[in-house]
mmCIF file with all atom_site columns, C-alpha atoms in Angstrom:
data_model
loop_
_atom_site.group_PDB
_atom_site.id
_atom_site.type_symbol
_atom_site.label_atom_id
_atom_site.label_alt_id
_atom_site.label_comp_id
_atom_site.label_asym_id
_atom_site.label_entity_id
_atom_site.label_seq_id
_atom_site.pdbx_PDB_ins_code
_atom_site.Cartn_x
_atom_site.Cartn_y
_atom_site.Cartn_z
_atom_site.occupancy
_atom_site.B_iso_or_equiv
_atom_site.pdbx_formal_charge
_atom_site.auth_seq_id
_atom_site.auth_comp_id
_atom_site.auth_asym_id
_atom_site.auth_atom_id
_atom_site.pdbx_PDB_model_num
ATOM 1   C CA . UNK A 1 1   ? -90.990  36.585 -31.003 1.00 0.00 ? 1   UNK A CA 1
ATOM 2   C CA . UNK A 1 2   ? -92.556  40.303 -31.665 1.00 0.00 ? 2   UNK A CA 1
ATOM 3   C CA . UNK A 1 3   ? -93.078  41.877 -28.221 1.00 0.00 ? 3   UNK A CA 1
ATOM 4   C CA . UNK A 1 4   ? -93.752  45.556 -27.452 1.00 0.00 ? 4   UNK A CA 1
ATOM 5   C CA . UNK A 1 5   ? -94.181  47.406 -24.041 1.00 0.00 ? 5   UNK A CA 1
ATOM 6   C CA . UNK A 1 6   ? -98.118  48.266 -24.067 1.00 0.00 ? 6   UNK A CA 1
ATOM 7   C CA . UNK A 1 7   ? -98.226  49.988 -20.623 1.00 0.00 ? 7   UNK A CA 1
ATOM 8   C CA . UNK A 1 8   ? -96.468  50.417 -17.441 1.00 0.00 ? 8   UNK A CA 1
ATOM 9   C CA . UNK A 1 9   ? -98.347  50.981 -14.169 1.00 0.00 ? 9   UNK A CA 1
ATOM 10  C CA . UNK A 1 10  ? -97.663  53.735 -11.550 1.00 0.00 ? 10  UNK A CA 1
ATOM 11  C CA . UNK A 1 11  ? -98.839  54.217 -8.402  1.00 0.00 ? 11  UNK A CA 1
ATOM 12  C CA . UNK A 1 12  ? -100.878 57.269 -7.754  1.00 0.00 ? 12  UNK A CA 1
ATOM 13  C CA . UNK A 1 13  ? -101.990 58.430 -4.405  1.00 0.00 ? 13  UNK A CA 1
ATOM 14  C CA . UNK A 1 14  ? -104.866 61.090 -5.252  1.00 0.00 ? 14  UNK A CA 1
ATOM 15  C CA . UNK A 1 15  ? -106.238 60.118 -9.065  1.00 0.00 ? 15  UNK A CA 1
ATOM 16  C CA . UNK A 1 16  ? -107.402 63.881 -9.760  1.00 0.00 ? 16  UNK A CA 1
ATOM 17  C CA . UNK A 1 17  ? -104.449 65.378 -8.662  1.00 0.00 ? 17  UNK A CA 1
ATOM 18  C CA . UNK A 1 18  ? -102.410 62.602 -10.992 1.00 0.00 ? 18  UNK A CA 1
ATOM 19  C CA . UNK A 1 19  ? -104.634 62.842 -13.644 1.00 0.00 ? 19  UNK A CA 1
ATOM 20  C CA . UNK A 1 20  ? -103.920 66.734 -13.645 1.00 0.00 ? 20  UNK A CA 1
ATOM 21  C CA . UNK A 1 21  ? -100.321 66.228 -13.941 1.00 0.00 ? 21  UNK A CA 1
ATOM 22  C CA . UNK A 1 22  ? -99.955  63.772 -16.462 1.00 0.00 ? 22  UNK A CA 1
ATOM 23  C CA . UNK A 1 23  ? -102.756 65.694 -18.607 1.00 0.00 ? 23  UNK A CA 1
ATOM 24  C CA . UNK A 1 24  ? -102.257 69.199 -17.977 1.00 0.00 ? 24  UNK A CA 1
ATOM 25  C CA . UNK A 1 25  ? -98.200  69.269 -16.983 1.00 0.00 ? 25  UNK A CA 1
ATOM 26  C CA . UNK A 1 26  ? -96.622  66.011 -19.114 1.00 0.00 ? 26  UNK A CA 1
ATOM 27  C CA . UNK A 1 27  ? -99.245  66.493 -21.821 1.00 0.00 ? 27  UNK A CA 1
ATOM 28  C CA . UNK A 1 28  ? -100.391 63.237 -22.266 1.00 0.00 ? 28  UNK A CA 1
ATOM 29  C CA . UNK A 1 29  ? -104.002 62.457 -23.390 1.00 0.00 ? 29  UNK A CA 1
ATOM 30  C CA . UNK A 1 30  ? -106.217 60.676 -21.145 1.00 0.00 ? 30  UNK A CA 1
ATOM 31  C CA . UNK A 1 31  ? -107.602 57.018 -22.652 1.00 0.00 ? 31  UNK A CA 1
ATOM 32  C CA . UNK A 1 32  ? -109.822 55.339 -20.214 1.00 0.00 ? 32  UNK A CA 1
ATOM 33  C CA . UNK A 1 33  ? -110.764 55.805 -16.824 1.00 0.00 ? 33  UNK A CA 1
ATOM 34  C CA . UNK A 1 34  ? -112.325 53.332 -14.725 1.00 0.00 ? 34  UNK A CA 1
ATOM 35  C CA . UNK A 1 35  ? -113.754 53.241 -11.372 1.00 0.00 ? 35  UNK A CA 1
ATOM 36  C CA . UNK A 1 36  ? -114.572 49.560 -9.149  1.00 0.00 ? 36  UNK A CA 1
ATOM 37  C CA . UNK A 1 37  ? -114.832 49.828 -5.512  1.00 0.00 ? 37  UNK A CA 1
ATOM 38  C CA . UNK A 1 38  ? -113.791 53.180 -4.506  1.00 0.00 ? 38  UNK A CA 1
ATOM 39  C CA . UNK A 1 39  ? -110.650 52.707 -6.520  1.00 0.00 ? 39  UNK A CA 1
ATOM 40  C CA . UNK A 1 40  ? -109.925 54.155 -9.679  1.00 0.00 ? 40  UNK A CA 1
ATOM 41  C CA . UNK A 1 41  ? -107.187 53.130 -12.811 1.00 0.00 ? 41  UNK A CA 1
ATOM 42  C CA . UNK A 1 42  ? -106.506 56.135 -14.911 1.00 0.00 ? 42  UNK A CA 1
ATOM 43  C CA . UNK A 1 43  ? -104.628 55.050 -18.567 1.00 0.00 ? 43  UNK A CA 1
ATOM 44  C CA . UNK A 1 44  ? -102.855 57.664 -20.061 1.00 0.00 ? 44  UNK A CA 1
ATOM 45  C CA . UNK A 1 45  ? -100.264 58.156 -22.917 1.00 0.00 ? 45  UNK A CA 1
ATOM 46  C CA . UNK A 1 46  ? -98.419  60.334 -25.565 1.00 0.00 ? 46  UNK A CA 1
ATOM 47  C CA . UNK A 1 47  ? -100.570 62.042 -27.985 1.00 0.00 ? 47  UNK A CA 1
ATOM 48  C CA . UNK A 1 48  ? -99.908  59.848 -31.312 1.00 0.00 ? 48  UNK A CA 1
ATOM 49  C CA . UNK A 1 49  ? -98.518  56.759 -29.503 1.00 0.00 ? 49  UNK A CA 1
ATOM 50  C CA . UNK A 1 50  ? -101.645 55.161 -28.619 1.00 0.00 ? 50  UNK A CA 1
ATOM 51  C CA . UNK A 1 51  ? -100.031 51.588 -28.255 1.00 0.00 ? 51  UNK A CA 1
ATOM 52  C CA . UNK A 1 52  ? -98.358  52.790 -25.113 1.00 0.00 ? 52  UNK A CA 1
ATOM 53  C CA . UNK A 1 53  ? -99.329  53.602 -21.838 1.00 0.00 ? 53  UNK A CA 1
ATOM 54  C CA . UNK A 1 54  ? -99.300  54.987 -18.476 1.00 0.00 ? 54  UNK A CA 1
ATOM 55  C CA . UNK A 1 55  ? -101.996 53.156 -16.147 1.00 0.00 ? 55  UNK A CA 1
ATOM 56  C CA . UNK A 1 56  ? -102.380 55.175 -12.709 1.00 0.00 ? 56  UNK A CA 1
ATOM 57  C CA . UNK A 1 57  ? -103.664 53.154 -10.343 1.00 0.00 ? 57  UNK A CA 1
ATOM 58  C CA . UNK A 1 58  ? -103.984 53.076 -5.987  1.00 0.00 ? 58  UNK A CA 1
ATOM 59  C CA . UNK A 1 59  ? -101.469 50.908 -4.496  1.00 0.00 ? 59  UNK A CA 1
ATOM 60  C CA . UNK A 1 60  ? -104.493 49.607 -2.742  1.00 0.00 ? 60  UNK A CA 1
ATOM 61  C CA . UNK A 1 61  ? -106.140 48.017 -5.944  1.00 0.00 ? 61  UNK A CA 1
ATOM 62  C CA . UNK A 1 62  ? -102.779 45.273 -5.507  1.00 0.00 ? 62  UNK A CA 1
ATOM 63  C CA . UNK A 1 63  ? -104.150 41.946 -4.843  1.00 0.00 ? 63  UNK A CA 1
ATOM 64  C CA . UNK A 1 64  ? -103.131 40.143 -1.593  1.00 0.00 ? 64  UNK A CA 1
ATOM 65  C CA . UNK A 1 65  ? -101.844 44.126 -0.053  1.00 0.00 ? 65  UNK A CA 1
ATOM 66  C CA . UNK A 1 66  ? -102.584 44.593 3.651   1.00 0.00 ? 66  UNK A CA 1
ATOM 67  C CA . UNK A 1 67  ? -103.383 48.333 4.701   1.00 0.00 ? 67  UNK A CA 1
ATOM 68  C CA . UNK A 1 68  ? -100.258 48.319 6.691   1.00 0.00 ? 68  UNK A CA 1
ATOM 69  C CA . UNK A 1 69  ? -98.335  47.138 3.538   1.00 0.00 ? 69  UNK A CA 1
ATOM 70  C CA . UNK A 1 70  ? -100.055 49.945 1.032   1.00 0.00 ? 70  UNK A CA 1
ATOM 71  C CA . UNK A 1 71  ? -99.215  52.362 3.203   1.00 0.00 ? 71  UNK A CA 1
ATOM 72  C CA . UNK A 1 72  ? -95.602  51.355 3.421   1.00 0.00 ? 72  UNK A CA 1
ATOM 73  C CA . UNK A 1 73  ? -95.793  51.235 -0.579  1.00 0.00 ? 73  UNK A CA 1
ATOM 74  C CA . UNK A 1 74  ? -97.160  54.643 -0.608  1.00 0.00 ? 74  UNK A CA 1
ATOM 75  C CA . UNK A 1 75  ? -94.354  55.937 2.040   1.00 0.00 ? 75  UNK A CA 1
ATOM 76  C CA . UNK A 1 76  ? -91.532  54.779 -0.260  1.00 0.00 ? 76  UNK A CA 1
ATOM 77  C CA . UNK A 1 77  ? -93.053  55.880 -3.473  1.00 0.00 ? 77  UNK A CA 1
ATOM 78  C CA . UNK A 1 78  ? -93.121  59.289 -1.937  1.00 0.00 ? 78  UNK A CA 1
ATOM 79  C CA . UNK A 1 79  ? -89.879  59.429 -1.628  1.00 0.00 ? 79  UNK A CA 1
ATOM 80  C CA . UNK A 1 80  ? -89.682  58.417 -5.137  1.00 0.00 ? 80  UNK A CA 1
ATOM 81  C CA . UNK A 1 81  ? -87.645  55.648 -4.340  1.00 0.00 ? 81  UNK A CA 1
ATOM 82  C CA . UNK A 1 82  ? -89.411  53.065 -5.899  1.00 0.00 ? 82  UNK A CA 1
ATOM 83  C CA . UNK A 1 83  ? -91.440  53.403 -9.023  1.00 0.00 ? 83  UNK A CA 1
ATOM 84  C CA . UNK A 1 84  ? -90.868  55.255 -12.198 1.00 0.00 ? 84  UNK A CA 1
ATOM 85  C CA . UNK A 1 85  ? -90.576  55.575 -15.803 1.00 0.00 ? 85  UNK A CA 1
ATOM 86  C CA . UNK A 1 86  ? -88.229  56.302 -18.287 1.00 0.00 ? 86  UNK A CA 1
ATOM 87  C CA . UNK A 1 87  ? -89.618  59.263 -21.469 1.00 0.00 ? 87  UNK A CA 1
ATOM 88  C CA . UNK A 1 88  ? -87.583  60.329 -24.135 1.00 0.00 ? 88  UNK A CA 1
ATOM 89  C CA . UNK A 1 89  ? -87.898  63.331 -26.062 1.00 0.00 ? 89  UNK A CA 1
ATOM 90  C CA . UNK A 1 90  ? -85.841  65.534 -29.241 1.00 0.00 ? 90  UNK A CA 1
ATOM 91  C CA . UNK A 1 91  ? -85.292  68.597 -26.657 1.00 0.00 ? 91  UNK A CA 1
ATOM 92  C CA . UNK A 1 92  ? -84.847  67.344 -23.117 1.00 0.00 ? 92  UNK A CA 1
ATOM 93  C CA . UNK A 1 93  ? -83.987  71.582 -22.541 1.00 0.00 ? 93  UNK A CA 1
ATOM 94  C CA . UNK A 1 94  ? -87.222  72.461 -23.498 1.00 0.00 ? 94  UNK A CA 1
ATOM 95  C CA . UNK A 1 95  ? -88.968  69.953 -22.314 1.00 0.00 ? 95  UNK A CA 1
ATOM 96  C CA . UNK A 1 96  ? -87.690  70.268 -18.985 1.00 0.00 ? 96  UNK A CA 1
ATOM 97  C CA . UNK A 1 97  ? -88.390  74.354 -19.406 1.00 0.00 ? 97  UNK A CA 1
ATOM 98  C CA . UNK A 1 98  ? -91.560  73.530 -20.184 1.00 0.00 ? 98  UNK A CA 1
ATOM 99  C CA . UNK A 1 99  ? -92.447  71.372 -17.050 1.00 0.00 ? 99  UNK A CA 1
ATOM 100 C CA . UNK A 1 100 ? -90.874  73.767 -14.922 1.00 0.00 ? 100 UNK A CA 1
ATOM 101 C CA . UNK A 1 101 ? -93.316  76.514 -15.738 1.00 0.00 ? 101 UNK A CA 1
ATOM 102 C CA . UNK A 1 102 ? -96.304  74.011 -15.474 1.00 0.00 ? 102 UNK A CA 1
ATOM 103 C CA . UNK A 1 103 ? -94.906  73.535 -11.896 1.00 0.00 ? 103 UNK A CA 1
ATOM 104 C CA . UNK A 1 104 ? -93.191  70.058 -11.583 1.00 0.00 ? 104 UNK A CA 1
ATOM 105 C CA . UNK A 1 105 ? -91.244  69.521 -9.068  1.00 0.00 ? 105 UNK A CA 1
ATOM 106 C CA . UNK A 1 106 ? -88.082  69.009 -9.970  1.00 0.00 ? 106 UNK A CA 1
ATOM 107 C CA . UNK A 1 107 ? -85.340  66.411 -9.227  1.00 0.00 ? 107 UNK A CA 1
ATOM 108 C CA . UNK A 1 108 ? -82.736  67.014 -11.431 1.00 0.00 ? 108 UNK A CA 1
ATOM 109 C CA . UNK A 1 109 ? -82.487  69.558 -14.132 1.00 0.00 ? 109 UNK A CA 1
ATOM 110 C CA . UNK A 1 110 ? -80.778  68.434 -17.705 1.00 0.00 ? 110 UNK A CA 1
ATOM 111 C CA . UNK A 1 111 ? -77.284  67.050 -17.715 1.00 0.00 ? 111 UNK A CA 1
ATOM 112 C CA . UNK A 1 112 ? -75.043  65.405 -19.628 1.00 0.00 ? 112 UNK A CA 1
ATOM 113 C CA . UNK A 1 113 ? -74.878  61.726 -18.131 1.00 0.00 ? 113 UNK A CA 1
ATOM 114 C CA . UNK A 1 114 ? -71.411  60.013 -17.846 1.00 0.00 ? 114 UNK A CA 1
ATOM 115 C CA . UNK A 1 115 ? -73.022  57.111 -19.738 1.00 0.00 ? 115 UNK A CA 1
ATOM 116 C CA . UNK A 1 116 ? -73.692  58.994 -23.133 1.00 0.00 ? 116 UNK A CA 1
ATOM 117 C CA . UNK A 1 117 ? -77.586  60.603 -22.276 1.00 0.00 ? 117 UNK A CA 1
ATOM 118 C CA . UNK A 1 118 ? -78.287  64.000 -21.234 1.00 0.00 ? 118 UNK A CA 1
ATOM 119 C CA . UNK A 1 119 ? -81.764  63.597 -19.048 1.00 0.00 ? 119 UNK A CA 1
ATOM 120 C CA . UNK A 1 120 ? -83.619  65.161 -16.376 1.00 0.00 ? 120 UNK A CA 1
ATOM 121 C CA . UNK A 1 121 ? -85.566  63.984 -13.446 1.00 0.00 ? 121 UNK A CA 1
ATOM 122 C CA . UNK A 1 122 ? -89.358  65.506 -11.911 1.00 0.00 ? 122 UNK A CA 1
ATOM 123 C CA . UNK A 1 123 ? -91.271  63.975 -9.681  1.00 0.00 ? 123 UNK A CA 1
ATOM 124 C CA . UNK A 1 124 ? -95.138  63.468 -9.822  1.00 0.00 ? 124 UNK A CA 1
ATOM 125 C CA . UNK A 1 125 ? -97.864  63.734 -7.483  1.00 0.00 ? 125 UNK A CA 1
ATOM 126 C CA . UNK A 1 126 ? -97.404  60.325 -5.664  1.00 0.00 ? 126 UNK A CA 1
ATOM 127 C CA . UNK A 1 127 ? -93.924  60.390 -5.986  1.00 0.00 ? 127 UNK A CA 1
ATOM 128 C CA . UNK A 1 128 ? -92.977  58.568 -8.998  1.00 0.00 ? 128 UNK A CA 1
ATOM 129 C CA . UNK A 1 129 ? -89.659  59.804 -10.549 1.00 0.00 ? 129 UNK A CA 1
ATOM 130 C CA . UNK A 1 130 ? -90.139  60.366 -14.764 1.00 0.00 ? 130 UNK A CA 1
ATOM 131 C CA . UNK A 1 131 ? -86.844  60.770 -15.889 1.00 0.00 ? 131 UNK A CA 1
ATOM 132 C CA . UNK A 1 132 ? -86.792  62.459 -19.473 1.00 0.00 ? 132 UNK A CA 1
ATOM 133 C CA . UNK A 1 133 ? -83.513  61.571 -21.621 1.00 0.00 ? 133 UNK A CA 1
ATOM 134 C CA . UNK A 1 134 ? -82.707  63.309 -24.682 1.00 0.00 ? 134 UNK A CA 1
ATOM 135 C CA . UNK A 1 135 ? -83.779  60.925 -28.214 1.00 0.00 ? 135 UNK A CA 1
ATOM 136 C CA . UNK A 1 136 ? -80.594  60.277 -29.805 1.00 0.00 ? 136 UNK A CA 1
#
């Protein structure tokens, strides 16, 4: 069987201020974005990777969500406690230099992890935590 990760979806809470972030801070190129109902699904990805994807989306636009339960869902994604993504790049230093001076907010800056990867950790507009490893 030939399988490959396409796209991943994250939460976002406001799409312009998400869609800034992932365009203007990560970097990533924006590949479709579609509004239906007052809600809006963003995709985005890494410039020369177009078979995979980021797709922003409300946690509204879930099927079978109450309000009470999207706002729950948006409470603990705040807290970045429960969606998120792994990246990889060569220079997880400069990288993380990088996002720092586009103003990410940080949650960990690089470090050599006890199981063999030196990441870091930021934290996007809704919440989601992106932690970047270094590419072996």
């Amino acid at each position: 069987m030939d399988i490959t990760i396409n796209a991943t979806f994250l939460p976002h809470v406001d799409p312009d201020v998400s869609l800034a972030f992932y365009r203007d801070v990560l970097g990533f190129e924006v590949r479709n974005d579609v509004g239906y109902e007052g809600m809006r699904w963003i995709t985005v990805g890494p410039a020369g990777q177009p078979d995979t994807a980021i797709v922003l989306h409300s946690p509204a636009s879930i099927p079978g969500l109450t309000p009470e339960e999207v706002a729950t869902l948006e409470g603990i994604v705040a807290k970045g406690a429960y969606f998120g993504v792994n990246l990889a790049v060569p220079d997880v230093d400069a990288a993380f230099e990088r996002l720092v001076a586009r103003g990410a907010d940080v949650v960990q800056e690089p470090m050599d992890q006890h199981y063999g990867t030196r990441d870091c950790a930021v934290r996007d507009p809704a919440g989601n935590e992106l932690r970047i490893q270094q590419r072996a």
